[in-house]
N, CA and C atoms as an extended XYZ file, in Angstrom:
519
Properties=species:S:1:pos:R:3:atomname:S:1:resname:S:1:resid:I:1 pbc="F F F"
N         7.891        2.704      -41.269 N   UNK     1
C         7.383        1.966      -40.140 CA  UNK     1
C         8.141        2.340      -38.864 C   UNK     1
N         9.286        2.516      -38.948 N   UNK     2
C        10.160        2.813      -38.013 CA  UNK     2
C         9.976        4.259      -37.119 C   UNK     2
N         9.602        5.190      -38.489 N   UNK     3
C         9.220        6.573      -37.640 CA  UNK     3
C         7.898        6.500      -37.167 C   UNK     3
N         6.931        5.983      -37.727 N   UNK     4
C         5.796        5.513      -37.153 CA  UNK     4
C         5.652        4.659      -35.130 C   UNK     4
N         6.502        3.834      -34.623 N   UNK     5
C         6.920        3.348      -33.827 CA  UNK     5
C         7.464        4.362      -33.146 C   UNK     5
N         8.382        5.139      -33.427 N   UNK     6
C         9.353        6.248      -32.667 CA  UNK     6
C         8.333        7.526      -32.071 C   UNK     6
N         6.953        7.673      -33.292 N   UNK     7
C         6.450        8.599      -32.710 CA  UNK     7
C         5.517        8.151      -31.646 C   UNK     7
N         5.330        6.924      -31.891 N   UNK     8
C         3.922        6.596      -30.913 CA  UNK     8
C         4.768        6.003      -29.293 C   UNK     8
N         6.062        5.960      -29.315 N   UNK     9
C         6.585        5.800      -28.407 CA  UNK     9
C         6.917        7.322      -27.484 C   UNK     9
N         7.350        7.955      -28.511 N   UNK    10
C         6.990        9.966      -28.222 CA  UNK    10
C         5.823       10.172      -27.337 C   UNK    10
N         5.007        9.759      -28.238 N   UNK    11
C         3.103       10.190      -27.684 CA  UNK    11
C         3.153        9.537      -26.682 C   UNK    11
N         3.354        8.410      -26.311 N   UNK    12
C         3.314        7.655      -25.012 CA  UNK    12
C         4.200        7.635      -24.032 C   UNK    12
N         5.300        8.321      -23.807 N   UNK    13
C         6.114        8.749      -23.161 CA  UNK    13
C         5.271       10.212      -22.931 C   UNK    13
N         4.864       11.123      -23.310 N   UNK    14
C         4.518       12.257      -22.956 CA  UNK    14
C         3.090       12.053      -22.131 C   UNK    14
N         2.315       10.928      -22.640 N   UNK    15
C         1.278       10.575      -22.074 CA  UNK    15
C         1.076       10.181      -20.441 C   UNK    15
N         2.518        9.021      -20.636 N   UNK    16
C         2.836        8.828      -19.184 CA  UNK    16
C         3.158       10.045      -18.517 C   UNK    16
N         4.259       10.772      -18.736 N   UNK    17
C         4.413       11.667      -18.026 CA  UNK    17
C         3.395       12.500      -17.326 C   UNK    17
N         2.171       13.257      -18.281 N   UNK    18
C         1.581       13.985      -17.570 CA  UNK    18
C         0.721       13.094      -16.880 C   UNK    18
N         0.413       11.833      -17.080 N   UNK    19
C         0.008       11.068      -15.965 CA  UNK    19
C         0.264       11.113      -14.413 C   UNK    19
N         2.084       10.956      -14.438 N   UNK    20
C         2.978       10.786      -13.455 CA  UNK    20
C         2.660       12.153      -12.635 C   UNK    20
N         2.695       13.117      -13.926 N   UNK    21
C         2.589       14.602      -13.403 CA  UNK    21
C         1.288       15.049      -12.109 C   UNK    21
N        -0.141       14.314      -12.822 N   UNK    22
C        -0.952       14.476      -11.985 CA  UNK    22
C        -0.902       13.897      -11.206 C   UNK    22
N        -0.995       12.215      -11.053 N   UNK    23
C        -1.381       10.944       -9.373 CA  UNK    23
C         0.286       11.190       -9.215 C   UNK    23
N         1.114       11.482       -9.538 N   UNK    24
C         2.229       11.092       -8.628 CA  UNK    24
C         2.016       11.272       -7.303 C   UNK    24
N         1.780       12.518       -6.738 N   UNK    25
C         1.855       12.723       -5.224 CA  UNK    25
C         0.599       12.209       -4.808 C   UNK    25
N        -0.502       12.074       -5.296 N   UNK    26
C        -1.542       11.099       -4.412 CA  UNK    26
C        -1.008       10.228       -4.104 C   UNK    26
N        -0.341        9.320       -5.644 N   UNK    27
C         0.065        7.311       -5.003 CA  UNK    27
C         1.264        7.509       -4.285 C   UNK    27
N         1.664        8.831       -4.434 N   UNK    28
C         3.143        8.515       -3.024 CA  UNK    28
C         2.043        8.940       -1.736 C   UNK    28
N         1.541        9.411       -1.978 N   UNK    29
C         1.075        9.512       -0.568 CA  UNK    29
C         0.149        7.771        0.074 C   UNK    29
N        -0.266        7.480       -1.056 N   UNK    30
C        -1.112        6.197       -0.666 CA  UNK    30
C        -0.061        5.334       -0.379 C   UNK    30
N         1.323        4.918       -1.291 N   UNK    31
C         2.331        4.402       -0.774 CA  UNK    31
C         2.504        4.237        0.571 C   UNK    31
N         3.411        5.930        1.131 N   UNK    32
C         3.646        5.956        2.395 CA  UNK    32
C         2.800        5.349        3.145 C   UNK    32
N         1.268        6.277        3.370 N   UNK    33
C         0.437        5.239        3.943 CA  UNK    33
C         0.329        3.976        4.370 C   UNK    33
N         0.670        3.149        3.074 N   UNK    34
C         0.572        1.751        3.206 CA  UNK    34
C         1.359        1.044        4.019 C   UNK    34
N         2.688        1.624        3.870 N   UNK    35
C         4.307        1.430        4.326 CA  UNK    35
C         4.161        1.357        6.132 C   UNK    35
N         3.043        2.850        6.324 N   UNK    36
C         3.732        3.224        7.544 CA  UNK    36
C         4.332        3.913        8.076 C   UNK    36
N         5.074        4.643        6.723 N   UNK    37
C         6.888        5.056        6.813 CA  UNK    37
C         6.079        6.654        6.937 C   UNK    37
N         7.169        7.434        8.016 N   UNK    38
C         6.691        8.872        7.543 CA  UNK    38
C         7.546        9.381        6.467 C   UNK    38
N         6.424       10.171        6.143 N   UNK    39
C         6.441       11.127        5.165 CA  UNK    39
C         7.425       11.603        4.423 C   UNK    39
N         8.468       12.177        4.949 N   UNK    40
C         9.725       12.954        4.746 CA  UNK    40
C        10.627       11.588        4.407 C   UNK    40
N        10.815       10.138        4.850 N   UNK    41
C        11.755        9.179        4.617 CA  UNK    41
C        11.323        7.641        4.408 C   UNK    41
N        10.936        8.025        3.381 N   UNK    42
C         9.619        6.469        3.285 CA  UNK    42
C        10.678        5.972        1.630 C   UNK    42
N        11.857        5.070        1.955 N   UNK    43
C        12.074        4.324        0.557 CA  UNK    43
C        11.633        3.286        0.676 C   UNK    43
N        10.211        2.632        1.630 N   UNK    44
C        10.107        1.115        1.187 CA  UNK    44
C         8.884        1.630       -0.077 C   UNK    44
N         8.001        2.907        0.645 N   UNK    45
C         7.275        3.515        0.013 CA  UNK    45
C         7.406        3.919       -1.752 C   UNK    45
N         8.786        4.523       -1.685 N   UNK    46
C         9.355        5.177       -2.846 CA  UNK    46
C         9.513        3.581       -4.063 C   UNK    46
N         9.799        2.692       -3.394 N   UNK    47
C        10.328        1.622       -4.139 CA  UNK    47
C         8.797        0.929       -4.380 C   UNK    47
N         7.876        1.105       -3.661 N   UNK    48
C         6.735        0.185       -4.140 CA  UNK    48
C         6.005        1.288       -4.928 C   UNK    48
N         5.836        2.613       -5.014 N   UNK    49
C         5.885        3.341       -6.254 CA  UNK    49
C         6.107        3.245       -7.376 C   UNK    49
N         7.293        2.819       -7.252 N   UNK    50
C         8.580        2.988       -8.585 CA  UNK    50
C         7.888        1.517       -9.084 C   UNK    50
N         7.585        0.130       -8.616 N   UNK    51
C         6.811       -1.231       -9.330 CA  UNK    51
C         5.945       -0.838       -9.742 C   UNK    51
N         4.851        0.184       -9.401 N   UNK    52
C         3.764        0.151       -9.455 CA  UNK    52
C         3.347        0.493      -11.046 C   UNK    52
N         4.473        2.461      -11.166 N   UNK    53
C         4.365        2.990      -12.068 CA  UNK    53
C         5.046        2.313      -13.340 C   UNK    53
N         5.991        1.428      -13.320 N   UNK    54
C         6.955        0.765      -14.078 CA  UNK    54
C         5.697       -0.411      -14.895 C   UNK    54
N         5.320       -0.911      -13.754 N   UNK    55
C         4.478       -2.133      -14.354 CA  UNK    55
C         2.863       -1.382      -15.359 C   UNK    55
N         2.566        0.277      -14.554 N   UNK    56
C         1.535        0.250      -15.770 CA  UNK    56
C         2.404        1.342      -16.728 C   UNK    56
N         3.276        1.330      -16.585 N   UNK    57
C         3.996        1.911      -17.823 CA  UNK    57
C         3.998        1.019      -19.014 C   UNK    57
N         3.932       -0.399      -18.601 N   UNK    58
C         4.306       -1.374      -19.330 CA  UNK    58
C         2.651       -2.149      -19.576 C   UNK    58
N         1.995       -1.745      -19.215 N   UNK    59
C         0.613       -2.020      -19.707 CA  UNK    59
C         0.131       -0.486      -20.591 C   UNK    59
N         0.459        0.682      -20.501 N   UNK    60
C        -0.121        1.859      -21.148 CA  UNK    60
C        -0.910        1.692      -22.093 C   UNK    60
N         0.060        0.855      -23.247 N   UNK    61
C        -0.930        0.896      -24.791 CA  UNK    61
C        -1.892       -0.059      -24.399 C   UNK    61
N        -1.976       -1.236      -23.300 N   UNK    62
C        -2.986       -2.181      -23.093 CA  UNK    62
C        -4.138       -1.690      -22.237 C   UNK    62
N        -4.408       -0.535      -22.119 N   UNK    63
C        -5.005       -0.359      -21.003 CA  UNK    63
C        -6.996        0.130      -21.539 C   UNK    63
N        -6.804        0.447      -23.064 N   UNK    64
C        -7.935        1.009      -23.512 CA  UNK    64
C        -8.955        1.237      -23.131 C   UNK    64
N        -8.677        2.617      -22.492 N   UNK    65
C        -9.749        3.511      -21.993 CA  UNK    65
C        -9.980        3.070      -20.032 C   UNK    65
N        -9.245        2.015      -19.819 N   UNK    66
C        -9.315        1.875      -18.127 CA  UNK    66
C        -8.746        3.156      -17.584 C   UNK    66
N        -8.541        3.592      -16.465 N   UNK    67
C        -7.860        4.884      -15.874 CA  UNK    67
C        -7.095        4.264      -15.619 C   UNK    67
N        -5.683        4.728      -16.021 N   UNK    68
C        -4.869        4.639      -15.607 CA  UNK    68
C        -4.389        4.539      -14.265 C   UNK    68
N        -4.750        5.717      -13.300 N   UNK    69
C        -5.171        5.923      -11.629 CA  UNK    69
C        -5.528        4.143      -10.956 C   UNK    69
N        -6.229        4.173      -11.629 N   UNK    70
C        -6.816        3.041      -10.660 CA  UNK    70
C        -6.241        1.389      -10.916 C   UNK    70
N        -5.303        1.290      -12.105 N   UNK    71
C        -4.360        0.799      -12.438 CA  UNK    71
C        -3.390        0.228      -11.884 C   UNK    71
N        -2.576        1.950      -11.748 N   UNK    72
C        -1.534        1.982      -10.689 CA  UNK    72
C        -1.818        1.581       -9.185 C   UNK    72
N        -3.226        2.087       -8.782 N   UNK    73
C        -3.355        2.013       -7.504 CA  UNK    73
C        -3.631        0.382       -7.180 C   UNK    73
N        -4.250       -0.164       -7.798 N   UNK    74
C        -4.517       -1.686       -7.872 CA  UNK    74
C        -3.272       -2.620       -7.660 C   UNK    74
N        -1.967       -2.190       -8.946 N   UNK    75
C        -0.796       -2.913       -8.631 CA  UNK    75
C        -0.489       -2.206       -7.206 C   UNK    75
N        -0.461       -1.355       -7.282 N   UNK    76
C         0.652       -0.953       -5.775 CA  UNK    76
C        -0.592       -1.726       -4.590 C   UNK    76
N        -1.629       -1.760       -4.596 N   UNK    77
C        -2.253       -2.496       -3.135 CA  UNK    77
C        -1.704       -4.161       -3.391 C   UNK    77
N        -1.878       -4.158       -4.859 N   UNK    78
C        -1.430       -5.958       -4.787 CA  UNK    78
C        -0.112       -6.320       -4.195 C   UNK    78
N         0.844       -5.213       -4.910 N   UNK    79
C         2.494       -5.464       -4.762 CA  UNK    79
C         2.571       -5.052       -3.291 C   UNK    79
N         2.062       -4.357       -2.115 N   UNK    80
C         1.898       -3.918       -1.141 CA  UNK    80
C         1.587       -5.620       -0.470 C   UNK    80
N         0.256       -5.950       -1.058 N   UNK    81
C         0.019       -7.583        0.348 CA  UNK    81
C         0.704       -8.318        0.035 C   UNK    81
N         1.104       -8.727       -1.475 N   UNK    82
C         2.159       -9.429       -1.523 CA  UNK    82
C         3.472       -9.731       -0.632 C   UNK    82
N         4.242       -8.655       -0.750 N   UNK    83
C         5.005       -8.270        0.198 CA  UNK    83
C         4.891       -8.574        1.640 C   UNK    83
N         4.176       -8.246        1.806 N   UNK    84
C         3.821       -7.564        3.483 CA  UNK    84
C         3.220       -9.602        3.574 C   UNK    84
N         2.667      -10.116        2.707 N   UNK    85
C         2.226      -11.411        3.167 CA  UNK    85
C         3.590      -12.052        3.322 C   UNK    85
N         4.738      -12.051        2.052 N   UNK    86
C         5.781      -12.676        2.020 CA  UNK    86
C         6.661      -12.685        3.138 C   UNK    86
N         6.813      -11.040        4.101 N   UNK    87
C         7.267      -10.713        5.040 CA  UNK    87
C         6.768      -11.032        6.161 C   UNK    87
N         5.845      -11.351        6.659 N   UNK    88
C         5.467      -11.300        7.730 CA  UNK    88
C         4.416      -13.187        7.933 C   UNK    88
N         4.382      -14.147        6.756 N   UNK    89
C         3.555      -14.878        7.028 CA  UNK    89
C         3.958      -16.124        7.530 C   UNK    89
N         5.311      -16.268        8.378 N   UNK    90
C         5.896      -17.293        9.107 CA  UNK    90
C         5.344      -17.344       10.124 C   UNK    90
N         5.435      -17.774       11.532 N   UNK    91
C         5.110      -17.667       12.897 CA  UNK    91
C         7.009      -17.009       13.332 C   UNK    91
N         7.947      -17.390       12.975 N   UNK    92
C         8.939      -16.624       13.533 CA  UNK    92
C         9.329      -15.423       13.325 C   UNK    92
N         8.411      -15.059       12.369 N   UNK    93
C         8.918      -13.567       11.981 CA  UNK    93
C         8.017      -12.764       13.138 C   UNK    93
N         7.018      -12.977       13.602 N   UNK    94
C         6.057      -12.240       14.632 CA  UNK    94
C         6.743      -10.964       15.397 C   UNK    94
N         8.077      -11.544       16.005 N   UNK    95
C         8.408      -10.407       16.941 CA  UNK    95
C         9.335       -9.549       15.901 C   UNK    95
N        10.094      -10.149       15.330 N   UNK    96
C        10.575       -9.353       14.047 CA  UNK    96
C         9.513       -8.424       13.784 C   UNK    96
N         8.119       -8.378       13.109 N   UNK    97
C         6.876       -8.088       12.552 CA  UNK    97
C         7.007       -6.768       13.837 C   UNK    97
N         6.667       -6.847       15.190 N   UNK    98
C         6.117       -6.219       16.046 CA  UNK    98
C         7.487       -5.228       16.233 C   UNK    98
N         8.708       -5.455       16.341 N   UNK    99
C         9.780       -4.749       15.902 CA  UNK    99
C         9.366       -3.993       15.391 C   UNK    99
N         9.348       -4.244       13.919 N   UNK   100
C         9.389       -3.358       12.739 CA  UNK   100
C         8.619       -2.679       12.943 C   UNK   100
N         7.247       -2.593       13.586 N   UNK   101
C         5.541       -2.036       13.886 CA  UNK   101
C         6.468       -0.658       14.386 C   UNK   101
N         7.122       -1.110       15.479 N   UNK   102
C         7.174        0.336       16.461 CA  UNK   102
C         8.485        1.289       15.805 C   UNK   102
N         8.926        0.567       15.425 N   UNK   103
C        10.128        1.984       14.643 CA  UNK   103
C         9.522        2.286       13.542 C   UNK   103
N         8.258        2.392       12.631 N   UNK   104
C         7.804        2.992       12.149 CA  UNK   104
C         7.159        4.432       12.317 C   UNK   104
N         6.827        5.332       11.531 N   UNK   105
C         6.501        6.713       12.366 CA  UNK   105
C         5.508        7.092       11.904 C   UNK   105
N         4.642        6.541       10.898 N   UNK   106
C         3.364        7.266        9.978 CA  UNK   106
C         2.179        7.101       10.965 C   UNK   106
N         1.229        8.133       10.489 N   UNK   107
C        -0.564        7.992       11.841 CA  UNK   107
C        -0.955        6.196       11.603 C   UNK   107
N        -0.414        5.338       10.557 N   UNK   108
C        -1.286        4.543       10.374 CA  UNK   108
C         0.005        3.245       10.960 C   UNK   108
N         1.322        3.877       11.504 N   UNK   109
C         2.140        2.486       12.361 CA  UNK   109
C         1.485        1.597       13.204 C   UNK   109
N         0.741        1.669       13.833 N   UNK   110
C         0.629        0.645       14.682 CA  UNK   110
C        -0.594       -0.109       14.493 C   UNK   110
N        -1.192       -0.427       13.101 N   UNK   111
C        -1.536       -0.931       12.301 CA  UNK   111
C        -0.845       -2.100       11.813 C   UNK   111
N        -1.500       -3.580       11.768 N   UNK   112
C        -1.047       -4.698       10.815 CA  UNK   112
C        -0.786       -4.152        8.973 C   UNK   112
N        -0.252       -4.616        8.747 N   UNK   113
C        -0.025       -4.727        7.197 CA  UNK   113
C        -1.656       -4.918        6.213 C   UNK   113
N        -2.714       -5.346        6.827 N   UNK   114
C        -3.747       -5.845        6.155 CA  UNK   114
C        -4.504       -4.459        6.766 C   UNK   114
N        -4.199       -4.513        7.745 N   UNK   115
C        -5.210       -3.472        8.231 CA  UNK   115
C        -5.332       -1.774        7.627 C   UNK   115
N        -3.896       -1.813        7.288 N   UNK   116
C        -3.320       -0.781        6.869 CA  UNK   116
C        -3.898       -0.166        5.116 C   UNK   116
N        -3.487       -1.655        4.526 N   UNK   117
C        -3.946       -1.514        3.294 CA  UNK   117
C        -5.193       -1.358        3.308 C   UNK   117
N        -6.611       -1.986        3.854 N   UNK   118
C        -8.178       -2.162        3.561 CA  UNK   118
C        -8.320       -0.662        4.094 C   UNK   118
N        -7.644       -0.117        5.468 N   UNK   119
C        -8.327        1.505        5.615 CA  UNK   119
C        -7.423        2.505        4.423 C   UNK   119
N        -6.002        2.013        4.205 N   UNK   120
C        -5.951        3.142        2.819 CA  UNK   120
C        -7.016        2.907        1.827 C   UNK   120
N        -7.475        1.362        1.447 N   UNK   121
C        -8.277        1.551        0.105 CA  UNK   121
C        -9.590        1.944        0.244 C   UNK   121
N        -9.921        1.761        1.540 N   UNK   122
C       -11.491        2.331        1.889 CA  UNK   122
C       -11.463        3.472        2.020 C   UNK   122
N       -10.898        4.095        2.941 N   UNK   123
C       -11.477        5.451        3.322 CA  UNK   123
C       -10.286        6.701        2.767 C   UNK   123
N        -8.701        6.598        3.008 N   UNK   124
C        -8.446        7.493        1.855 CA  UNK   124
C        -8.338        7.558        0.353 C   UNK   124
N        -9.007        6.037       -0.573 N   UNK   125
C        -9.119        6.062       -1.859 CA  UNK   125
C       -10.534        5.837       -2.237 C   UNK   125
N       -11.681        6.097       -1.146 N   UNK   126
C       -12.770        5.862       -1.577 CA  UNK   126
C       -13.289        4.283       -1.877 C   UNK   126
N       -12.158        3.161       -2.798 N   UNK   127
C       -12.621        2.491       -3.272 CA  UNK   127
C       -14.041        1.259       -1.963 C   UNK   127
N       -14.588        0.996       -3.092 N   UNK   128
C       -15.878       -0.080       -1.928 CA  UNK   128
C       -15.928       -1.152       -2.031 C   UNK   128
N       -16.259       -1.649       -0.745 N   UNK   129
C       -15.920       -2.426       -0.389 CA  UNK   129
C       -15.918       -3.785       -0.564 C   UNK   129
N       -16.687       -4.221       -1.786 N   UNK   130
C       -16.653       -5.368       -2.498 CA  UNK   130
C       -15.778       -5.311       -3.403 C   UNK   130
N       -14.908       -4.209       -3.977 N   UNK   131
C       -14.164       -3.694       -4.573 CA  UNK   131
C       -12.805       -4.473       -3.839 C   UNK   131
N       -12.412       -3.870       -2.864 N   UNK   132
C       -11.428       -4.510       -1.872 CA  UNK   132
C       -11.707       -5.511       -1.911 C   UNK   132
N       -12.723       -6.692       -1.144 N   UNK   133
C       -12.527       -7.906       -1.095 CA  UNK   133
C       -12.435       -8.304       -2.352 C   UNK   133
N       -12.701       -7.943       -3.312 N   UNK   134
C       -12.387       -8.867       -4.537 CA  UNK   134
C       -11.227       -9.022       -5.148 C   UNK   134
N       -10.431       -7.734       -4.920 N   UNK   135
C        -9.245       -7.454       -4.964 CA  UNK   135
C        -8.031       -8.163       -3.990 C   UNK   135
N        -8.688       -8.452       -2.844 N   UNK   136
C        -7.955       -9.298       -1.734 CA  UNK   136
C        -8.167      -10.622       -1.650 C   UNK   136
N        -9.709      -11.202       -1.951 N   UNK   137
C        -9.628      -12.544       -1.947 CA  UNK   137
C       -10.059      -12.792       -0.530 C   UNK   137
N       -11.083      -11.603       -0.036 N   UNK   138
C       -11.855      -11.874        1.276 CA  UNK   138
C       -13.193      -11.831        1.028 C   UNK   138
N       -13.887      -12.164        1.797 N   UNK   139
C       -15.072      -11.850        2.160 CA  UNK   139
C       -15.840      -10.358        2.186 C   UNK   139
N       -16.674      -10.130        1.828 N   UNK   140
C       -16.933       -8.187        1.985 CA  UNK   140
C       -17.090       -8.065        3.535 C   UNK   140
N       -17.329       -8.986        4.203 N   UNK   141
C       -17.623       -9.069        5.503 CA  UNK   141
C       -16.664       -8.938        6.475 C   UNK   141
N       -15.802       -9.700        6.502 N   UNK   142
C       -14.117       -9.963        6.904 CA  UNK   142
C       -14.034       -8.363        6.559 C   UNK   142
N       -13.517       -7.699        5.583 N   UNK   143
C       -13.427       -6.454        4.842 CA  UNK   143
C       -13.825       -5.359        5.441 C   UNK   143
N       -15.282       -5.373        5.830 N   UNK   144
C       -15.995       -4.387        6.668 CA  UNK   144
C       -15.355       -4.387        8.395 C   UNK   144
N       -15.209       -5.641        8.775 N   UNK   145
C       -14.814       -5.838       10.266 CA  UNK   145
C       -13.229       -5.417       10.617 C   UNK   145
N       -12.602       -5.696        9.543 N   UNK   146
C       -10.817       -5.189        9.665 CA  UNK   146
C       -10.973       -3.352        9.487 C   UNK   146
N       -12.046       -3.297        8.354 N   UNK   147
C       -11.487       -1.666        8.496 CA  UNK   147
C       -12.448       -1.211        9.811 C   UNK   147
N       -13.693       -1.373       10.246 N   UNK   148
C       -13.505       -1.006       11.447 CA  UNK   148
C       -13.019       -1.300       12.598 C   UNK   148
N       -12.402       -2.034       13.031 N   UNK   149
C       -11.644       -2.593       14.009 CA  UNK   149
C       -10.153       -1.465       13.629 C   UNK   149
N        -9.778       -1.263       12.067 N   UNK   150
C        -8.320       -0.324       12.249 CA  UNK   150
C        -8.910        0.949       12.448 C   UNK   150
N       -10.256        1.548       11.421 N   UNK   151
C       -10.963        3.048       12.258 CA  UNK   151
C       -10.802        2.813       13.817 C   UNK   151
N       -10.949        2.265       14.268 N   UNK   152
C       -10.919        2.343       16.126 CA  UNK   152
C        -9.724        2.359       15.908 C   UNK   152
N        -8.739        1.730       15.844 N   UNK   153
C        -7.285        1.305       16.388 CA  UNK   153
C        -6.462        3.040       16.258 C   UNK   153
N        -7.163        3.451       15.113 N   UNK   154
C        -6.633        4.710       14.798 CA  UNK   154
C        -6.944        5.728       15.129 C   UNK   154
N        -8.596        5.856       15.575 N   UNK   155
C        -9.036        6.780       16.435 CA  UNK   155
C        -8.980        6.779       17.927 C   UNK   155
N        -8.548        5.411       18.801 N   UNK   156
C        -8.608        5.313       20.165 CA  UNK   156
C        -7.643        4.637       20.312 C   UNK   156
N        -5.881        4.972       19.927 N   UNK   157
C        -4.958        4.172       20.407 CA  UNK   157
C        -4.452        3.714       21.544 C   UNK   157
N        -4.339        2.777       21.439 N   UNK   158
C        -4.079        1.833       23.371 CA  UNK   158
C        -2.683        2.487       23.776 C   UNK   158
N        -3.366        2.433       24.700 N   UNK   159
C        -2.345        3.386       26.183 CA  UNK   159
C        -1.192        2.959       25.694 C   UNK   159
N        -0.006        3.999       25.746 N   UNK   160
C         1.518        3.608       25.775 CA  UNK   160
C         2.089        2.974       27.005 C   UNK   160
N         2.819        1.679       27.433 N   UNK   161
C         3.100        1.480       28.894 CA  UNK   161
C         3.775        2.367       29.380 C   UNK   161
N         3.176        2.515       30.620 N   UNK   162
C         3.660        3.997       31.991 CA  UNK   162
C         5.444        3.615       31.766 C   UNK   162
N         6.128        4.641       32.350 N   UNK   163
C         7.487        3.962       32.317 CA  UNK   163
C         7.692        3.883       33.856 C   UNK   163
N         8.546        2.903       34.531 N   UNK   164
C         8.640        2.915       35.866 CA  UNK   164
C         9.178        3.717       36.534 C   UNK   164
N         8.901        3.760       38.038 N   UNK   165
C         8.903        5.011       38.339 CA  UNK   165
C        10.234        4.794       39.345 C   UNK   165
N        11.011        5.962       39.648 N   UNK   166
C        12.447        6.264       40.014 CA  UNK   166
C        11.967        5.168       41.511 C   UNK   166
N        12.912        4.452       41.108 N   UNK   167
C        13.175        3.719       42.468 CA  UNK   167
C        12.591        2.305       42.473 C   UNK   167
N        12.255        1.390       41.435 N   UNK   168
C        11.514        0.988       41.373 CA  UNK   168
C        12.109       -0.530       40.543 C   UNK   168
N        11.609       -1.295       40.790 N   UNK   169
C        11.943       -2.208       39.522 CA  UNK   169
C        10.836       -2.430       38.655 C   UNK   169
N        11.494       -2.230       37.270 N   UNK   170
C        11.068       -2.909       36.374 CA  UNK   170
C        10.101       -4.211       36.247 C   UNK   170
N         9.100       -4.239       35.943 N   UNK   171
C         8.148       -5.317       35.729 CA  UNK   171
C         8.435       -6.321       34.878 C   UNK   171
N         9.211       -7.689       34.659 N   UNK   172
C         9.361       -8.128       33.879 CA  UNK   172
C         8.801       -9.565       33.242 C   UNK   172
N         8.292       -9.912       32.016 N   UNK   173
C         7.239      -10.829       31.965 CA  UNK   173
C         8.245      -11.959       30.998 C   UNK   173
């Protein structure tokens, strides 16, 4: 019984792996995305990875016949709003929140946390859009209006403020 257990822990360790082997760099890339973080230095990214793959590591033998892919990608959008709700859903954290917005460096920074996630799961994972709201606990409607409202935000970003000009004071509000 014992070698029986040892091998199917074998088989499933090798299983994961070439799993890891193929989506790894997609879900790091969907990670980053999500994060914000660029590319080259993203550990909030790396760490919501590392839950993602851990937790369906730990579903593998439960998973019969689901894709795995879409698994992983499911925990990491959940463990993603979670987060990002836990972080950001006070009223005092706001300027903290808007802080954090601008020292970020990825195409999708200046993006909310919600906004961020519904255009990664729509348009770079395909998934649709009743798919998302069901997954979020919105409306398909709500759903449709956030990701286009972030398609604009991302295709027509608002003016950077001018900086003042030599001689001048500062505008202050």
């Amino acid at each position: 019984m014992r070698a029986r257990h040892a091998a199917q822990d074998v088989r499933r360790a090798k299983e994961f792996e070439a799993f890891v082997a193929g989506a790894g760099g997609r879900l790091t890339q969907t990670a980053t995305l999500l994060t914000g973080e660029a590319p080259d230095g993203n550990p909030r990214a790396r760490r919501l990875l590392t839950f993602a793959l851990a937790h369906t590591y730990a579903c593998w033998d439960r998973l019969h016949g689901e894709d795995p892919y879409d698994h992983a990608r499911r925990h990491l959008a959940i463990r993603f709003a979670d987060t990002a709700w836990h972080q950001y859903a006070t009223w005092q954290h706001y300027a903290a929140r808007d802080r954090a917005r601008r020292r970020l460096a990825g195409p999708l920074a200046g993006l909310t946390p919600r906004e961020r996630l519904i255009l990664v799961l729509r348009l770079y994972e395909g998934v649709g859009e009743e798919q998302v709201a069901a997954l979020l606990g919105l409306p398909t409607e709500r759903v449709h209006a956030i990701c286009d409202r972030a398609t604009a935000t991302v295709l027509h970003p608002p003016p950077a403020p001018s900086p003042p000009l030599p001689g001048t004071k500062a505008a202050t509000t």
